[in-house]
C-alpha cells in the first residue's frame, strides 16, 4: 500500500476499500477473452499519443488497451469513470485486480518497484489510483498505462515502474507516482492497483473449446413448378444448421445461396430460376463452436433441369 504521509494504513483499513482485491493465480481458462492482448501495440499507441493534450485519463487508457486488442463495450456509447472501466475489464474476464506494494523513491513521492510486485503487474497493464479518504468524491481518480521498469531516458529510477499518462511526456521520471490533494484531506493515503490483463504473454494459458464435428447430409432434389427446385436432405445429428450451395455446372464453382439456422429444418425451395436451365446443388451441415461455425464436408451433388 502506498501513502503520501509518514504512516501506512493497517491491513484492516486496506480490507475495507471499495475495490475488491484479488491476486489471482494463473489457471487455464476456457474463454480466452484476453489471450491475444498485445502490450507492444498498446504501448506503441501510448507513446504516440501521450502528448496529444487530452484531459481524460480513462479515454487515453481505453484507447491504448483497445489498440492492444481489448474490445470496446458495444452496448455503451458514453464515457467511463475509472471505477466503471475497471469493472468492465474485470467483469468481462479481460483482467484481474492486484494491489501493489509501493515505496518512496524521492522526496515524499512513492512509486512501484518491480521487484516488489513480480507477477502482479506487467507492461501494458493499467495502474488505477485509489484514494482511501472516505470523504473523497473521486476515490478511484486516475489511470495510467505501465511502460516498464527501465527508468527514464537518463537511466534514473531503473527497476521502478514507469507509466504513460494522458498529456504527460514519455520520459517524465516515474509517472506512476503518488501525490493526491484534490479531496482536501490533510494527509492522503493512496493505494495503487494493477489492472492486470489475462493474456498469454502474462503467463495465462487457455484451453481451446472442444471442436464438435458433424457428418455430411444426404441430399435430394426435384422440380417444384416451372421455375422452382425443391431440396431436401437427411437430418444430421447434432447439427445447428445447414448451408446450401448452387452451381450451373457439375464441376463449376458452388456458391452459397442459403443458410438454414435451424438444425431441424431439412427442406428448402429455390425459387425464381430460369426455365430450361440445369442447376447443381450441394449442402453442408454445421455446428457452432464458441461462436464459430464448423462445417461438415459437402453432400454429394444433385442436379435438376427445369
Short mmCIF file of N, CA, C and O in Angstrom, two decimals, residues 66-182:
data_model
loop_
_atom_site.label_atom_id
_atom_site.label_comp_id
_atom_site.label_asym_id
_atom_site.label_seq_id
_atom_site.Cartn_x
_atom_site.Cartn_y
_atom_site.Cartn_z
N UNK A 66 -7.41 -0.80 -26.20
CA UNK A 66 -8.15 -1.21 -27.40
C UNK A 66 -7.19 -1.40 -28.57
O UNK A 66 -7.36 -2.31 -29.38
N UNK A 67 -6.15 -0.56 -28.65
CA UNK A 67 -5.12 -0.78 -29.67
C UNK A 67 -4.39 -2.10 -29.45
O UNK A 67 -3.92 -2.73 -30.40
N UNK A 68 -4.33 -2.54 -28.18
CA UNK A 68 -3.71 -3.82 -27.86
C UNK A 68 -4.61 -5.01 -28.06
O UNK A 68 -4.16 -6.15 -27.92
N UNK A 69 -5.89 -4.78 -28.38
CA UNK A 69 -6.77 -5.89 -28.72
C UNK A 69 -7.94 -6.13 -27.80
O UNK A 69 -8.73 -7.04 -28.03
N UNK A 70 -8.11 -5.31 -26.75
CA UNK A 70 -9.27 -5.46 -25.88
C UNK A 70 -10.45 -4.74 -26.52
O UNK A 70 -10.36 -3.55 -26.83
N UNK A 71 -11.58 -5.40 -26.72
CA UNK A 71 -12.68 -4.78 -27.47
C UNK A 71 -13.41 -3.71 -26.68
O UNK A 71 -13.38 -3.68 -25.45
N UNK A 72 -14.09 -2.85 -27.42
CA UNK A 72 -14.97 -1.85 -26.81
C UNK A 72 -16.22 -2.55 -26.29
O UNK A 72 -16.58 -3.64 -26.73
N UNK A 73 -16.89 -1.89 -25.37
CA UNK A 73 -18.20 -2.35 -24.93
C UNK A 73 -19.21 -1.86 -25.96
O UNK A 73 -19.53 -0.68 -26.03
N UNK A 74 -19.70 -2.79 -26.78
CA UNK A 74 -20.59 -2.40 -27.88
C UNK A 74 -21.93 -1.87 -27.40
O UNK A 74 -22.68 -1.24 -28.15
N UNK A 75 -22.27 -2.15 -26.13
CA UNK A 75 -23.55 -1.70 -25.59
C UNK A 75 -23.45 -0.35 -24.89
O UNK A 75 -24.43 0.11 -24.29
N UNK A 76 -22.29 0.29 -24.95
CA UNK A 76 -22.10 1.55 -24.22
C UNK A 76 -21.66 2.64 -25.19
O UNK A 76 -20.71 2.46 -25.96
N UNK A 77 -22.33 3.76 -25.17
CA UNK A 77 -21.98 4.86 -26.07
C UNK A 77 -21.67 6.15 -25.32
O UNK A 77 -21.81 7.23 -25.83
N UNK A 78 -21.24 6.01 -24.05
CA UNK A 78 -20.86 7.18 -23.26
C UNK A 78 -19.62 6.84 -22.45
O UNK A 78 -19.17 5.69 -22.42
N UNK A 79 -19.06 7.84 -21.79
CA UNK A 79 -17.77 7.67 -21.13
C UNK A 79 -17.83 6.88 -19.84
O UNK A 79 -18.89 6.60 -19.28
N UNK A 80 -16.63 6.51 -19.36
CA UNK A 80 -16.48 5.77 -18.12
C UNK A 80 -15.79 6.63 -17.06
O UNK A 80 -14.96 7.48 -17.38
N UNK A 81 -16.09 6.35 -15.82
CA UNK A 81 -15.21 6.75 -14.73
C UNK A 81 -14.13 5.67 -14.61
O UNK A 81 -14.28 4.57 -15.15
N UNK A 82 -13.02 5.95 -13.90
CA UNK A 82 -12.02 4.89 -13.72
C UNK A 82 -12.61 3.63 -13.09
O UNK A 82 -12.27 2.51 -13.51
N UNK A 83 -13.48 3.77 -12.12
CA UNK A 83 -14.08 2.59 -11.47
C UNK A 83 -14.94 1.80 -12.45
O UNK A 83 -14.90 0.57 -12.48
N UNK A 84 -15.72 2.49 -13.28
CA UNK A 84 -16.58 1.80 -14.24
C UNK A 84 -15.77 1.04 -15.29
O UNK A 84 -16.13 -0.08 -15.67
N UNK A 85 -14.67 1.64 -15.75
CA UNK A 85 -13.87 0.95 -16.75
C UNK A 85 -13.16 -0.26 -16.13
O UNK A 85 -13.05 -1.30 -16.74
N UNK A 86 -12.71 -0.11 -14.88
CA UNK A 86 -12.13 -1.25 -14.16
C UNK A 86 -13.14 -2.38 -14.08
O UNK A 86 -12.82 -3.55 -14.35
N UNK A 87 -14.39 -2.05 -13.73
CA UNK A 87 -15.42 -3.08 -13.60
C UNK A 87 -15.69 -3.75 -14.95
O UNK A 87 -15.91 -4.97 -15.00
N UNK A 88 -15.69 -2.98 -16.03
CA UNK A 88 -15.90 -3.57 -17.36
C UNK A 88 -14.83 -4.60 -17.68
O UNK A 88 -15.11 -5.72 -18.14
N UNK A 89 -13.57 -4.26 -17.42
CA UNK A 89 -12.47 -5.16 -17.76
C UNK A 89 -12.47 -6.40 -16.89
O UNK A 89 -12.21 -7.52 -17.38
N UNK A 90 -12.77 -6.24 -15.61
CA UNK A 90 -12.75 -7.38 -14.69
C UNK A 90 -13.98 -8.26 -14.87
O UNK A 90 -13.88 -9.49 -14.96
N UNK A 91 -15.15 -7.65 -14.94
CA UNK A 91 -16.40 -8.41 -15.03
C UNK A 91 -16.49 -9.22 -16.31
O UNK A 91 -17.17 -10.26 -16.34
N UNK A 92 -15.84 -8.77 -17.37
CA UNK A 92 -15.87 -9.49 -18.63
C UNK A 92 -14.69 -10.44 -18.80
O UNK A 92 -14.50 -11.01 -19.88
N UNK A 93 -13.88 -10.60 -17.76
CA UNK A 93 -12.82 -11.59 -17.80
C UNK A 93 -11.56 -11.18 -18.52
O UNK A 93 -10.69 -12.01 -18.79
N UNK A 94 -11.41 -9.88 -18.83
CA UNK A 94 -10.20 -9.42 -19.51
C UNK A 94 -9.02 -9.25 -18.56
O UNK A 94 -7.87 -9.31 -18.99
N UNK A 95 -9.29 -8.99 -17.29
CA UNK A 95 -8.20 -8.63 -16.37
C UNK A 95 -8.56 -9.00 -14.94
O UNK A 95 -9.71 -9.30 -14.62
N UNK A 96 -7.54 -8.98 -14.09
CA UNK A 96 -7.72 -9.13 -12.64
C UNK A 96 -7.15 -7.87 -11.97
O UNK A 96 -6.38 -7.13 -12.58
N UNK A 97 -7.56 -7.66 -10.72
CA UNK A 97 -7.07 -6.52 -9.95
C UNK A 97 -6.04 -7.00 -8.92
O UNK A 97 -6.33 -7.91 -8.15
N UNK A 98 -4.86 -6.41 -8.94
CA UNK A 98 -3.82 -6.73 -7.97
C UNK A 98 -3.41 -5.48 -7.21
O UNK A 98 -3.04 -4.47 -7.82
N UNK A 99 -3.45 -5.53 -5.87
CA UNK A 99 -2.94 -4.43 -5.07
C UNK A 99 -1.42 -4.44 -5.14
O UNK A 99 -0.79 -5.50 -5.06
N UNK A 100 -0.82 -3.26 -5.28
CA UNK A 100 0.62 -3.16 -5.47
C UNK A 100 1.33 -2.66 -4.21
O UNK A 100 0.80 -1.84 -3.47
N UNK A 101 2.53 -3.17 -4.01
CA UNK A 101 3.39 -2.72 -2.92
C UNK A 101 4.23 -1.55 -3.43
O UNK A 101 4.85 -1.63 -4.49
N UNK A 102 4.26 -0.46 -2.67
CA UNK A 102 4.96 0.75 -3.12
C UNK A 102 5.95 1.23 -2.06
O UNK A 102 5.92 0.79 -0.92
N UNK A 103 6.82 2.14 -2.46
CA UNK A 103 7.83 2.67 -1.55
C UNK A 103 8.25 4.05 -2.03
O UNK A 103 7.94 4.46 -3.15
N UNK A 104 8.99 4.77 -1.17
CA UNK A 104 9.50 6.09 -1.57
C UNK A 104 10.66 5.95 -2.55
O UNK A 104 11.50 5.06 -2.42
N UNK A 105 10.73 6.84 -3.52
CA UNK A 105 11.89 6.86 -4.40
C UNK A 105 12.52 8.25 -4.50
O UNK A 105 13.67 8.37 -4.84
N UNK A 106 11.80 9.32 -4.21
CA UNK A 106 12.42 10.62 -3.96
C UNK A 106 11.42 11.51 -3.26
O UNK A 106 10.22 11.37 -3.43
N UNK A 107 11.96 12.41 -2.42
CA UNK A 107 11.13 13.33 -1.66
C UNK A 107 10.01 12.54 -0.97
O UNK A 107 10.26 11.51 -0.35
N UNK A 108 8.77 13.04 -1.07
CA UNK A 108 7.67 12.31 -0.46
C UNK A 108 6.85 11.55 -1.50
O UNK A 108 5.74 11.12 -1.23
N UNK A 109 7.40 11.39 -2.71
CA UNK A 109 6.74 10.62 -3.74
C UNK A 109 6.98 9.14 -3.52
O UNK A 109 8.08 8.72 -3.14
N UNK A 110 5.96 8.36 -3.79
CA UNK A 110 6.11 6.92 -3.74
C UNK A 110 5.82 6.34 -5.11
O UNK A 110 5.05 6.89 -5.89
N UNK A 111 6.44 5.21 -5.40
CA UNK A 111 6.25 4.56 -6.68
C UNK A 111 6.24 3.05 -6.52
O UNK A 111 6.20 2.52 -5.41
N UNK A 112 6.34 2.36 -7.65
CA UNK A 112 6.19 0.90 -7.68
C UNK A 112 7.51 0.29 -8.13
O UNK A 112 7.95 0.50 -9.26
N UNK A 113 8.15 -0.45 -7.24
CA UNK A 113 9.37 -1.16 -7.60
C UNK A 113 8.97 -2.53 -8.15
O UNK A 113 8.25 -3.29 -7.50
N UNK A 114 9.45 -2.86 -9.35
CA UNK A 114 9.05 -4.10 -10.00
C UNK A 114 9.38 -5.32 -9.15
O UNK A 114 8.59 -6.27 -9.06
N UNK A 115 10.54 -5.32 -8.49
CA UNK A 115 10.97 -6.48 -7.71
C UNK A 115 10.01 -6.79 -6.57
O UNK A 115 9.94 -7.93 -6.11
N UNK A 116 9.25 -5.79 -6.11
CA UNK A 116 8.29 -6.00 -5.03
C UNK A 116 6.93 -6.48 -5.53
O UNK A 116 6.04 -6.76 -4.72
N UNK A 117 6.78 -6.55 -6.85
CA UNK A 117 5.45 -6.83 -7.42
C UNK A 117 5.51 -7.84 -8.56
O UNK A 117 4.72 -7.75 -9.51
N UNK A 118 6.42 -8.79 -8.48
CA UNK A 118 6.54 -9.79 -9.53
C UNK A 118 5.24 -10.56 -9.71
O UNK A 118 4.63 -11.01 -8.74
N UNK A 119 4.81 -10.68 -10.96
CA UNK A 119 3.58 -11.41 -11.27
C UNK A 119 2.30 -10.61 -11.09
O UNK A 119 1.23 -11.07 -11.47
N UNK A 120 2.41 -9.43 -10.49
CA UNK A 120 1.22 -8.61 -10.25
C UNK A 120 1.01 -7.54 -11.33
O UNK A 120 -0.11 -7.07 -11.51
N UNK A 121 2.08 -7.13 -11.98
CA UNK A 121 1.98 -6.01 -12.91
C UNK A 121 2.95 -6.25 -14.06
O UNK A 121 4.01 -6.85 -13.87
N UNK A 122 2.57 -5.79 -15.25
CA UNK A 122 3.39 -6.01 -16.45
C UNK A 122 3.17 -4.85 -17.41
O UNK A 122 2.17 -4.13 -17.31
N UNK A 123 4.10 -4.64 -18.36
CA UNK A 123 3.89 -3.60 -19.38
C UNK A 123 2.55 -3.79 -20.09
O UNK A 123 2.14 -4.92 -20.39
N UNK A 124 1.89 -2.68 -20.35
CA UNK A 124 0.58 -2.73 -21.00
C UNK A 124 -0.58 -2.79 -20.04
O UNK A 124 -1.73 -2.64 -20.44
N UNK A 125 -0.31 -3.06 -18.75
CA UNK A 125 -1.37 -3.03 -17.75
C UNK A 125 -1.80 -1.60 -17.46
O UNK A 125 -1.09 -0.64 -17.80
N UNK A 126 -2.93 -1.45 -16.78
CA UNK A 126 -3.40 -0.15 -16.32
C UNK A 126 -3.11 -0.03 -14.83
O UNK A 126 -3.31 -0.98 -14.07
N UNK A 127 -2.61 1.13 -14.42
CA UNK A 127 -2.48 1.45 -13.00
C UNK A 127 -3.70 2.27 -12.58
O UNK A 127 -4.02 3.28 -13.21
N UNK A 128 -4.39 1.82 -11.54
CA UNK A 128 -5.54 2.52 -11.00
C UNK A 128 -5.17 3.12 -9.66
O UNK A 128 -4.67 2.43 -8.77
N UNK A 129 -5.39 4.42 -9.50
CA UNK A 129 -5.06 5.15 -8.28
C UNK A 129 -6.32 5.25 -7.42
O UNK A 129 -7.36 5.74 -7.88
N UNK A 130 -6.23 4.83 -6.17
CA UNK A 130 -7.40 4.84 -5.28
C UNK A 130 -7.09 5.63 -4.02
O UNK A 130 -6.13 5.34 -3.31
N UNK A 131 -7.92 6.63 -3.73
CA UNK A 131 -7.78 7.44 -2.53
C UNK A 131 -8.56 6.78 -1.40
O UNK A 131 -9.75 6.48 -1.55
N UNK A 132 -7.89 6.59 -0.26
CA UNK A 132 -8.52 5.91 0.87
C UNK A 132 -9.27 6.86 1.82
O UNK A 132 -9.77 6.42 2.85
N UNK A 133 -9.32 8.13 1.47
CA UNK A 133 -10.11 9.08 2.24
C UNK A 133 -11.58 8.85 1.90
O UNK A 133 -12.02 9.10 0.78
N UNK A 134 -12.37 8.38 2.88
CA UNK A 134 -13.76 8.03 2.60
C UNK A 134 -14.59 9.24 2.18
O UNK A 134 -15.67 9.08 1.61
N UNK A 135 -14.11 10.45 2.46
CA UNK A 135 -14.84 11.66 2.08
C UNK A 135 -14.47 12.15 0.68
O UNK A 135 -15.03 13.14 0.21
N UNK A 136 -13.53 11.46 0.05
CA UNK A 136 -13.11 11.86 -1.30
C UNK A 136 -14.23 11.58 -2.29
O UNK A 136 -14.80 10.48 -2.30
N UNK A 137 -14.55 12.55 -3.11
CA UNK A 137 -15.66 12.38 -4.07
C UNK A 137 -15.27 11.53 -5.27
O UNK A 137 -16.13 11.04 -5.99
N UNK A 138 -13.96 11.37 -5.49
CA UNK A 138 -13.48 10.54 -6.59
C UNK A 138 -12.39 9.61 -6.07
O UNK A 138 -11.20 9.82 -6.33
N UNK A 139 -12.81 8.58 -5.34
CA UNK A 139 -11.82 7.71 -4.73
C UNK A 139 -10.97 6.98 -5.78
O UNK A 139 -9.77 6.83 -5.62
N UNK A 140 -11.60 6.47 -6.84
CA UNK A 140 -10.84 5.91 -7.97
C UNK A 140 -10.69 7.05 -8.98
O UNK A 140 -11.58 7.32 -9.77
N UNK A 141 -9.55 7.74 -8.93
CA UNK A 141 -9.48 9.05 -9.58
C UNK A 141 -8.54 9.13 -10.77
O UNK A 141 -8.51 10.15 -11.45
N UNK A 142 -7.75 8.10 -11.06
CA UNK A 142 -6.79 8.25 -12.15
C UNK A 142 -6.36 6.89 -12.69
O UNK A 142 -6.36 5.90 -11.97
N UNK A 143 -6.01 6.87 -13.99
CA UNK A 143 -5.47 5.68 -14.65
C UNK A 143 -4.25 6.07 -15.47
O UNK A 143 -4.21 7.17 -16.04
N UNK A 144 -3.28 5.17 -15.54
CA UNK A 144 -2.15 5.35 -16.46
C UNK A 144 -1.76 3.97 -16.99
O UNK A 144 -2.23 2.94 -16.49
N UNK A 145 -0.91 3.93 -18.01
CA UNK A 145 -0.51 2.68 -18.67
C UNK A 145 0.93 2.35 -18.33
O UNK A 145 1.82 3.20 -18.49
N UNK A 146 1.17 1.14 -17.88
CA UNK A 146 2.52 0.71 -17.47
C UNK A 146 3.43 0.63 -18.69
O UNK A 146 3.15 -0.07 -19.66
N UNK A 147 4.54 1.37 -18.62
CA UNK A 147 5.53 1.35 -19.69
C UNK A 147 6.56 0.24 -19.47
O UNK A 147 6.88 -0.53 -20.37
N UNK A 148 7.11 0.14 -18.29
CA UNK A 148 8.14 -0.85 -17.98
C UNK A 148 8.90 -0.43 -16.75
O UNK A 148 8.44 0.39 -15.97
N UNK A 149 10.09 -0.99 -16.56
CA UNK A 149 10.88 -0.69 -15.36
C UNK A 149 12.33 -0.37 -15.72
O UNK A 149 13.26 -0.72 -15.00
N UNK A 150 12.53 0.29 -16.86
CA UNK A 150 13.88 0.60 -17.33
C UNK A 150 14.36 1.99 -16.92
O UNK A 150 15.47 2.39 -17.28
N UNK A 151 13.54 2.74 -16.20
CA UNK A 151 13.95 4.09 -15.82
C UNK A 151 13.72 5.07 -16.96
O UNK A 151 13.29 4.71 -18.05
N UNK A 152 14.02 6.34 -16.71
CA UNK A 152 13.80 7.35 -17.73
C UNK A 152 14.98 7.42 -18.70
O UNK A 152 15.91 6.61 -18.65
N UNK A 153 14.97 8.38 -19.57
CA UNK A 153 15.98 8.46 -20.63
C UNK A 153 17.37 8.74 -20.10
O UNK A 153 18.36 8.52 -20.77
N UNK A 154 17.50 9.22 -18.87
CA UNK A 154 18.81 9.47 -18.28
C UNK A 154 19.32 8.27 -17.48
O UNK A 154 20.36 8.33 -16.85
N UNK A 155 18.54 7.18 -17.50
CA UNK A 155 18.95 5.99 -16.78
C UNK A 155 18.62 6.02 -15.31
O UNK A 155 19.08 5.16 -14.55
N UNK A 156 17.83 6.99 -14.88
CA UNK A 156 17.44 7.07 -13.47
C UNK A 156 16.24 6.17 -13.20
O UNK A 156 15.48 5.82 -14.10
N UNK A 157 16.09 5.76 -11.96
CA UNK A 157 14.94 5.01 -11.49
C UNK A 157 14.80 3.65 -12.16
O UNK A 157 13.70 3.15 -12.36
N UNK A 158 15.91 3.05 -12.55
CA UNK A 158 15.85 1.70 -13.12
C UNK A 158 15.31 0.75 -12.06
O UNK A 158 15.71 0.77 -10.90
N UNK A 159 14.38 -0.12 -12.48
CA UNK A 159 13.74 -1.05 -11.56
C UNK A 159 12.43 -0.55 -11.01
O UNK A 159 11.69 -1.30 -10.38
N UNK A 160 12.13 0.75 -11.24
CA UNK A 160 10.86 1.32 -10.83
C UNK A 160 9.93 1.38 -12.04
O UNK A 160 10.35 1.70 -13.15
N UNK A 161 8.65 1.07 -11.81
CA UNK A 161 7.67 1.11 -12.89
C UNK A 161 7.49 2.55 -13.39
O UNK A 161 7.31 3.47 -12.61
N UNK A 162 7.56 2.71 -14.70
CA UNK A 162 7.21 3.99 -15.33
C UNK A 162 5.93 3.80 -16.14
O UNK A 162 5.59 2.69 -16.54
N UNK A 163 5.23 4.89 -16.35
CA UNK A 163 3.92 4.83 -17.00
C UNK A 163 3.76 5.92 -18.04
O UNK A 163 4.43 6.95 -17.99
N UNK A 164 2.85 5.67 -18.97
CA UNK A 164 2.34 6.71 -19.84
C UNK A 164 1.03 7.21 -19.25
O UNK A 164 0.17 6.41 -18.88
N UNK A 165 0.89 8.51 -19.16
CA UNK A 165 -0.38 9.09 -18.73
C UNK A 165 -0.83 10.10 -19.78
O UNK A 165 -0.02 10.58 -20.58
N UNK A 166 -2.10 10.40 -19.80
CA UNK A 166 -2.61 11.36 -20.78
C UNK A 166 -1.93 12.71 -20.56
O UNK A 166 -1.80 13.19 -19.43
N UNK A 167 -1.47 13.30 -21.65
CA UNK A 167 -0.86 14.63 -21.62
C UNK A 167 0.40 14.68 -20.74
O UNK A 167 0.69 15.69 -20.12
N UNK A 168 1.16 13.57 -20.68
CA UNK A 168 2.40 13.53 -19.92
C UNK A 168 3.50 12.95 -20.80
O UNK A 168 3.34 11.89 -21.39
N UNK A 169 4.63 13.65 -20.89
CA UNK A 169 5.73 13.21 -21.75
C UNK A 169 6.22 11.83 -21.33
O UNK A 169 6.27 11.49 -20.16
N UNK A 170 6.64 11.05 -22.33
CA UNK A 170 7.03 9.67 -22.08
C UNK A 170 8.27 9.57 -21.19
O UNK A 170 8.45 8.57 -20.48
N UNK A 171 9.14 10.54 -21.16
CA UNK A 171 10.36 10.45 -20.37
C UNK A 171 10.27 11.21 -19.05
O UNK A 171 11.27 11.64 -18.49
N UNK A 172 9.07 11.38 -18.55
CA UNK A 172 8.88 12.14 -17.33
C UNK A 172 9.09 11.27 -16.09
O UNK A 172 8.19 10.64 -15.61
N UNK A 173 10.29 11.21 -15.58
CA UNK A 173 10.64 10.50 -14.35
C UNK A 173 9.76 9.25 -14.15
O UNK A 173 9.54 8.48 -15.05
N UNK A 174 9.30 9.04 -12.92
CA UNK A 174 8.45 7.89 -12.62
C UNK A 174 7.01 8.39 -12.58
O UNK A 174 6.56 8.93 -11.58
N UNK A 175 6.30 8.22 -13.68
CA UNK A 175 4.97 8.79 -13.79
C UNK A 175 3.99 8.04 -12.89
O UNK A 175 3.00 8.61 -12.45
N UNK A 176 4.24 6.77 -12.57
CA UNK A 176 3.38 6.03 -11.64
C UNK A 176 3.72 6.44 -10.23
O UNK A 176 4.25 5.66 -9.44
N UNK A 177 3.46 7.68 -9.89
CA UNK A 177 3.83 8.17 -8.57
C UNK A 177 2.58 8.62 -7.82
O UNK A 177 1.52 8.81 -8.41
N UNK A 178 2.70 8.77 -6.51
CA UNK A 178 1.55 9.04 -5.66
C UNK A 178 1.65 10.43 -5.05
O UNK A 178 2.60 10.74 -4.35
N UNK A 179 0.69 11.25 -5.33
CA UNK A 179 0.51 12.51 -4.63
C UNK A 179 -0.88 13.02 -5.01
O UNK A 179 -1.14 13.32 -6.15
N UNK A 180 -1.76 13.07 -4.03
CA UNK A 180 -3.16 13.40 -4.32
C UNK A 180 -3.66 14.36 -3.24
O UNK A 180 -3.71 14.02 -2.07
N UNK A 181 -4.06 15.54 -3.66
CA UNK A 181 -4.52 16.55 -2.69
C UNK A 181 -5.89 17.11 -3.05
O UNK A 181 -6.35 18.07 -2.46
N UNK A 182 -6.56 16.47 -4.01
CA UNK A 182 -7.78 17.07 -4.53
C UNK A 182 -8.96 16.99 -3.57
O UNK A 182 -9.92 17.74 -3.70
#
